[in-house]
Each structure stands twice: as structure tokens, then as C-alpha cells.
Tab-separated table of C-alpha atoms and ligand atoms in Angstrom:
chain	number	residue	atom	x	y	z
A	1	MET	CA	22.067	-5.084	8.511
A	2	THR	CA	18.555	-6.031	7.413
A	3	THR	CA	16.559	-3.146	5.982
A	4	THR	CA	13.247	-2.456	7.715
A	5	ILE	CA	10.372	-1.311	5.512
A	6	GLY	CA	7.108	0.040	6.927
A	7	VAL	CA	3.926	-0.426	4.906
A	8	PHE	CA	0.477	0.922	5.743
A	9	ASP	CA	-3.060	1.135	4.453
A	10	SER	CA	-6.539	1.802	5.823
A	11	GLY	CA	-6.910	-1.964	5.956
A	12	ALA	CA	-5.762	-5.174	4.349
A	13	GLY	CA	-5.680	-3.827	0.769
A	14	GLY	CA	-2.055	-2.755	0.965
A	15	LEU	CA	-1.146	-6.427	1.197
A	16	SER	CA	-1.473	-6.415	-2.612
A	17	VAL	CA	1.539	-4.049	-2.536
A	18	LEU	CA	3.341	-6.044	0.157
A	19	ARG	CA	3.041	-9.080	-2.140
A	20	GLU	CA	5.112	-7.255	-4.793
A	21	LEU	CA	7.565	-5.855	-2.219
A	22	LEU	CA	8.215	-9.368	-0.910
A	23	LYS	CA	9.135	-10.442	-4.450
A	24	ALA	CA	11.268	-7.391	-5.277
A	25	ILE	CA	13.036	-7.121	-1.891
A	26	PRO	CA	12.697	-10.564	-0.288
A	27	ASP	CA	15.421	-10.062	2.332
A	28	ALA	CA	13.947	-7.005	4.054
A	29	ARG	CA	12.048	-7.012	7.328
A	30	TYR	CA	8.496	-5.659	6.930
A	31	ILE	CA	6.114	-4.044	9.388
A	32	TYR	CA	2.593	-3.755	7.975
A	33	TYR	CA	0.045	-1.515	9.713
A	34	SER	CA	-3.663	-1.728	8.951
A	35	ASP	CA	-5.754	1.201	10.210
A	36	ASN	CA	-8.737	-1.106	10.468
A	37	ALA	CA	-10.365	0.985	13.235
A	38	ASN	CA	-10.693	3.884	10.749
A	39	CYS	CA	-11.331	1.903	7.556
A	40	PRO	CA	-12.461	2.890	4.947
A	41	TYR	CA	-10.566	6.128	4.225
A	42	GLY	CA	-12.297	6.705	0.872
A	43	ASP	CA	-14.933	9.203	2.004
A	44	LYS	CA	-13.002	10.691	4.962
A	45	SER	CA	-11.568	14.231	4.861
A	46	PRO	CA	-7.976	14.705	3.613
A	47	GLU	CA	-7.180	16.328	7.001
A	48	PHE	CA	-8.285	13.242	8.916
A	49	VAL	CA	-6.404	10.866	6.596
A	50	THR	CA	-3.258	13.021	6.856
A	51	GLN	CA	-3.455	12.994	10.651
A	52	ARG	CA	-3.736	9.188	10.643
A	53	ALA	CA	-0.902	8.834	8.089
A	54	CYS	CA	1.434	10.914	10.291
A	55	ALA	CA	0.555	8.973	13.449
A	56	ILE	CA	1.117	5.643	11.675
A	57	ALA	CA	4.372	6.820	10.067
A	58	GLU	CA	5.682	7.864	13.501
A	59	LEU	CA	4.803	4.472	14.952
A	60	LEU	CA	6.513	2.660	12.056
A	61	MET	CA	9.622	4.844	12.426
A	62	GLU	CA	9.732	4.136	16.173
A	63	LYS	CA	9.742	0.466	15.256
A	64	GLY	CA	12.724	1.011	12.993
A	65	ALA	CA	11.257	1.647	9.516
A	66	GLN	CA	13.925	3.125	7.222
A	67	LEU	CA	11.515	3.597	4.301
A	68	ILE	CA	7.714	3.695	4.319
A	69	VAL	CA	5.438	2.560	1.523
A	70	VAL	CA	2.070	4.290	1.657
A	71	ALA	CA	0.204	1.290	0.239
A	72	CYS	CA	-3.022	3.228	-0.068
A	73	ASN	CA	-3.995	5.478	-2.955
A	74	THR	CA	-6.343	7.523	-0.770
A	75	ALA	CA	-3.669	8.182	1.887
A	76	THR	CA	-1.119	8.955	-0.825
A	77	ALA	CA	-3.497	11.502	-2.356
A	78	ALA	CA	-4.167	13.173	0.998
A	79	ALA	CA	-0.845	12.933	2.807
A	80	ILE	CA	2.243	12.166	0.731
A	81	SER	CA	3.446	15.788	0.524
A	82	THR	CA	3.003	16.294	4.286
A	83	LEU	CA	4.830	13.036	5.073
A	84	ARG	CA	7.750	13.962	2.820
A	85	ALA	CA	7.941	17.492	4.226
A	86	ARG	CA	7.698	16.441	7.867
A	87	TYR	CA	9.985	13.387	8.084
A	88	THR	CA	13.455	12.640	6.783
A	89	ILE	CA	13.098	8.995	5.696
A	90	PRO	CA	11.901	8.262	2.130
A	91	PHE	CA	8.200	7.642	1.438
A	92	VAL	CA	6.916	5.767	-1.606
A	93	GLY	CA	3.303	6.444	-2.541
A	94	MET	CA	0.852	4.827	-4.932
A	95	GLU	CA	0.901	6.264	-8.448
A	96	PRO	CA	-2.375	6.198	-10.345
A	97	ALA	CA	-1.332	4.032	-13.331
A	98	VAL	CA	-2.963	6.338	-15.849
A	99	LYS	CA	0.167	6.678	-17.979
A	100	PRO	CA	0.589	2.956	-18.859
A	101	ALA	CA	-3.168	2.751	-19.464
A	102	ALA	CA	-3.114	5.758	-21.813
A	103	LEU	CA	-0.082	4.436	-23.668
A	104	GLY	CA	-1.535	0.934	-24.024
A	105	THR	CA	-5.129	1.632	-25.006
A	106	GLU	CA	-6.247	0.670	-28.509
A	107	SER	CA	-9.878	1.705	-28.101
A	108	GLY	CA	-8.868	5.188	-26.917
A	109	VAL	CA	-10.961	4.733	-23.768
A	110	ILE	CA	-9.472	3.967	-20.369
A	111	GLY	CA	-11.227	3.336	-17.087
A	112	VAL	CA	-10.120	4.165	-13.568
A	113	LEU	CA	-11.620	2.484	-10.516
A	114	ALA	CA	-10.708	4.220	-7.252
A	115	THR	CA	-12.121	5.780	-4.104
A	116	ALA	CA	-13.789	9.203	-4.136
A	117	GLY	CA	-10.810	10.615	-2.182
A	118	THR	CA	-8.306	9.444	-4.781
A	119	LEU	CA	-10.337	10.749	-7.721
A	120	LYS	CA	-10.616	14.186	-6.081
A	121	GLY	CA	-6.915	14.409	-5.175
A	122	SER	CA	-4.497	16.660	-7.031
A	123	LEU	CA	-2.076	13.769	-7.674
A	124	TYR	CA	-4.684	11.983	-9.778
A	125	LEU	CA	-6.010	15.164	-11.406
A	126	ASP	CA	-2.490	16.262	-12.414
A	127	THR	CA	-1.586	12.804	-13.774
A	128	LYS	CA	-4.824	12.702	-15.714
A	129	GLN	CA	-4.214	16.106	-17.237
A	130	LYS	CA	-0.685	15.153	-18.226
A	131	TYR	CA	-1.318	11.833	-19.951
A	132	THR	CA	-4.874	11.701	-21.197
A	133	SER	CA	-5.267	14.614	-23.581
A	134	ASP	CA	-6.014	12.261	-26.488
A	135	VAL	CA	-7.834	9.458	-24.703
A	136	LYS	CA	-11.244	9.341	-23.099
A	137	ILE	CA	-11.206	8.544	-19.400
A	138	ILE	CA	-14.130	7.036	-17.524
A	139	GLU	CA	-14.005	7.013	-13.730
A	140	GLY	CA	-15.832	4.761	-11.318
A	141	VAL	CA	-15.876	4.638	-7.535
A	142	GLY	CA	-15.665	1.069	-6.257
A	143	ARG	CA	-18.480	1.540	-3.738
A	144	GLY	CA	-18.463	-1.350	-1.299
A	145	PHE	CA	-15.258	-2.927	-2.684
A	146	VAL	CA	-13.166	-2.159	0.422
A	147	GLU	CA	-15.856	-3.608	2.708
A	148	LEU	CA	-15.974	-6.802	0.605
A	149	VAL	CA	-12.215	-7.295	0.895
A	150	GLU	CA	-12.146	-6.539	4.628
A	151	SER	CA	-14.969	-9.016	5.223
A	152	GLY	CA	-13.298	-11.697	3.116
A	153	ASP	CA	-16.147	-11.834	0.604
A	154	LEU	CA	-14.318	-11.845	-2.732
A	155	SER	CA	-16.589	-13.849	-5.016
A	156	SER	CA	-20.156	-14.308	-3.701
A	157	ALA	CA	-23.234	-13.293	-5.700
A	158	LYS	CA	-23.298	-10.098	-3.583
A	159	ALA	CA	-19.639	-9.403	-4.402
A	160	GLU	CA	-20.373	-9.875	-8.108
A	161	GLN	CA	-23.308	-7.481	-7.928
A	162	ILE	CA	-21.265	-4.781	-6.158
A	163	CYS	CA	-18.387	-5.193	-8.634
A	164	ARG	CA	-20.727	-5.147	-11.628
A	165	THR	CA	-22.302	-1.853	-10.538
A	166	ALA	CA	-18.934	-0.070	-10.684
A	167	LEU	CA	-17.404	-1.968	-13.590
A	168	GLN	CA	-20.205	-2.193	-16.155
A	169	PRO	CA	-20.315	1.534	-17.078
A	170	LEU	CA	-16.571	1.385	-17.852
A	171	LEU	CA	-17.026	-1.712	-20.029
A	172	ASP	CA	-20.065	-0.201	-21.740
A	173	ALA	CA	-18.020	2.907	-22.573
A	174	GLY	CA	-15.472	0.720	-24.395
A	175	ALA	CA	-12.580	0.919	-21.910
A	176	ASP	CA	-9.880	-1.604	-22.859
A	177	ARG	CA	-7.527	-0.657	-20.001
A	178	ILE	CA	-8.842	-0.362	-16.453
A	179	VAL	CA	-6.605	1.036	-13.734
A	180	LEU	CA	-7.049	-0.425	-10.253
A	181	GLY	CA	-6.639	2.819	-8.316
A	182	CYS	CA	-7.137	1.365	-4.843
A	183	THR	CA	-4.929	-1.270	-3.276
A	184	HIS	CA	-7.917	-3.292	-2.050
A	185	TYR	CA	-9.195	-3.868	-5.583
A	186	PRO	CA	-6.596	-6.431	-6.791
A	187	PHE	CA	-8.108	-8.879	-4.277
A	188	LEU	CA	-11.310	-8.675	-6.336
A	189	LEU	CA	-9.499	-9.258	-9.611
A	190	PRO	CA	-10.821	-12.810	-10.194
A	191	THR	CA	-14.397	-11.500	-9.877
A	192	LEU	CA	-13.682	-8.398	-11.992
A	193	LYS	CA	-12.100	-10.563	-14.699
A	194	LYS	CA	-15.052	-12.936	-14.654
A	195	LEU	CA	-17.464	-10.027	-15.113
A	196	ALA	CA	-15.303	-8.624	-17.917
A	197	SER	CA	-14.972	-11.901	-19.803
A	198	GLY	CA	-16.124	-11.322	-23.344
A	199	TYR	CA	-14.720	-7.782	-23.276
A	200	ASN	CA	-11.234	-6.979	-24.522
A	201	VAL	CA	-9.914	-5.425	-21.332
A	202	THR	CA	-6.675	-5.470	-19.338
A	203	PHE	CA	-6.608	-4.499	-15.664
A	204	ILE	CA	-3.587	-2.509	-14.510
A	205	ASP	CA	-2.241	-2.766	-10.950
A	206	PRO	CA	0.521	-0.239	-10.118
A	207	ALA	CA	1.913	-2.373	-7.236
A	208	PRO	CA	4.879	-3.911	-9.145
A	209	ALA	CA	6.051	-0.425	-10.189
A	210	VAL	CA	5.725	0.819	-6.595
A	211	ALA	CA	7.834	-2.110	-5.330
A	212	SER	CA	10.526	-1.370	-7.950
A	213	ARG	CA	10.581	2.264	-6.870
A	214	ALA	CA	11.078	1.239	-3.224
A	215	ALA	CA	14.005	-0.994	-4.237
A	216	GLN	CA	15.509	1.830	-6.283
A	217	LEU	CA	15.290	4.287	-3.361
A	218	LEU	CA	17.038	1.770	-1.123
A	219	GLY	CA	19.743	1.234	-3.732
A	220	ILE	CA	18.714	-2.407	-4.110
A	221	GLN	CA	18.531	-4.205	-7.435
A	222	PRO	CA	15.005	-5.779	-7.474
A	223	ALA	CA	15.296	-9.569	-7.119
A	224	ALA	CA	15.131	-11.271	-10.505
A	225	GLY	CA	13.492	-14.494	-9.340
A	226	ASN	CA	10.087	-12.914	-8.644
A	227	GLU	CA	9.789	-15.242	-5.640
A	228	LYS	CA	9.040	-14.490	-2.015
A	229	ALA	CA	11.573	-15.546	0.626
A	230	ALA	CA	10.828	-18.999	2.044
A	231	GLN	CA	10.191	-17.372	5.428
A	232	PRO	CA	9.437	-13.689	4.887
A	233	GLN	CA	9.945	-11.446	7.911
A	234	VAL	CA	6.593	-9.710	8.273
A	235	GLU	CA	5.033	-8.204	11.397
A	236	LEU	CA	1.300	-7.491	11.096
A	237	LEU	CA	-0.227	-4.692	13.197
A	238	SER	CA	-3.719	-3.223	13.307
A	239	SER	CA	-5.470	-0.341	15.066
A	240	GLY	CA	-8.598	-2.500	15.252
A	241	ASP	CA	-9.600	-5.996	14.241
A	242	ILE	CA	-6.538	-7.891	13.019
A	243	GLY	CA	-8.669	-10.736	11.594
A	244	PRO	CA	-9.053	-9.320	8.038
A	245	LEU	CA	-5.321	-8.668	7.858
A	246	LYS	CA	-4.374	-12.177	8.929
A	247	ARG	CA	-6.942	-13.697	6.570
A	248	ASN	CA	-5.846	-11.689	3.537
A	249	TYR	CA	-2.166	-12.232	4.335
A	250	LEU	CA	-2.727	-15.905	3.613
A	251	LEU	CA	-3.851	-14.955	0.084
A	252	ILE	CA	-0.657	-13.201	-0.975
B	301	LIG	N1	-6.657	0.717	-0.001
B	301	LIG	C1	-7.147	2.005	-0.118
B	301	LIG	C2	-6.698	2.792	-1.298
B	301	LIG	O1	-5.796	2.375	-1.962
B	301	LIG	C3	-8.065	2.545	0.878
B	301	LIG	C4	-9.469	2.563	0.500
B	301	LIG	C5	-10.347	3.032	1.606
B	301	LIG	O2	-10.015	2.834	2.772
B	301	LIG	O3	-11.394	3.577	1.283
B	301	LIG	O4	-7.242	3.819	-1.595
């Protein structure tokens, strides 16, 4: 029987995680839910985000999801413990990739770009405390990044300006590893890399590790080919405008 995997985010950002899931577990059936009507989550209260996460998880389970990937760092920070306590199926959340950044840095300075909600959450604060005692960590909120991705503006002069505002302080501080702590941000990677050219910096996206974890929980050996299925089984759903989701789906 085909495994059904639910995936959700505040918007289209979680498609950067779906991209890796489709490579690791190409034979599964996917249902992706974008909470576009309530996007962005970044500055919303943890209570509100948890309430939305539970409602979406219930909908995905009704549609047959056997495992749910919370493809949103902000929703993971607010709701992962509640989801795991309340429902019996497994949930995979986003891990802030602070550990690989701390282990890989040569300059001793790492940067983290995320939403305000993620940076305030105990998951991030605990991870930071555990792995960064001997490195300096510089945090930046990607203000306006989610809106750029939802509107499909990934590389205009305006997009560059918004990205530069968040990125430059991290580069100026000497960060040589920058963690993308929001699933929308990988869509801006070409612009971020362009702005960081001339700096010795590597961007870290936790999505491949999250996809491997999902495969492990399902008892599936991640596919070696790193290729999507020729005709992936993906259902796209949205609480609001489905346009951004359909547009960004074509990019993965
Ligand atoms: N994709 C999101 C995350 O990973 C949500 C950002 C937002 O809605 O503010 O945090």
C-alpha cells in the first residue's frame, strides 16, 4: 500500500522540504497544505500557530496521512510537542541546523536567519545552548522574506534590498556558515548567494536531514538516486490563495 505523507507550512515555503521528501521517498503519496490565509506565522502568537497546526494535522489525517512533516520552523517551534502529545501518528519537525553549522565553521562565527517566532522558541534556544558554547552566533530575522516568496518575487532589486538588510550584518560579523532557519528562505538562495559572493560563506538548509528522518520513521531506506519520481503523487491544498503554491511548486 502506498504511504501517505502530509506536509504543511504557513505558505509555499515548505515546498523546499517537499522537494527533498520527493527525492528521499519518491513512491509516497503527498498531501501538501499551505495555510496561506494565515501567512505569515512569524510574528503570530504560539497559541494561534498551535491551534492552526492542530486543525491542519486533523485535516491531513482525515485525508489519510500516516506521517506528518511540519515543514515550517515557526510551527515546529510553537506546536511540535502538542502535536506529538495529542495524536498517535509520527510528526517530523524542522530542526534548526545549528549543530552542523557549529561543527563546520572555521571563522568561529555562525549566522542564523529565521523568523522571530523560531528565534524565541525553546527548541532553538536549547539547540543553541547545546552546540554553540565555543562559537559566536549572530541572528537575523528575514523581515519580508516570506512575503517575497509568496508573491513570487525572488530576485528583483527590491528582493535584493530586503535580503541584504537581513544578511549583511551576518556577513559583516564574519559568519562563514549561515543556517536557513525558515523553509521559505531556500527559495531566495540564488539572491542570497549573489549578495554573499566575495564572502567565504556556506548556507545550510536542514531539509535533506528532515527528509531522511521521515524515511527512517517510516522504515524506508532513503532512495539513493536523489531523483524525483517521473510523476510524483502530490495534492496541493490551501486555506487561501492557491496561486503562490502552484507557482512555487513548479520551481521544485
Ligand atoms: N516557512 C516558515 C518557517 O519555516 C513560516 C514563516 C512564516 O510564516 O512567517 O518558519
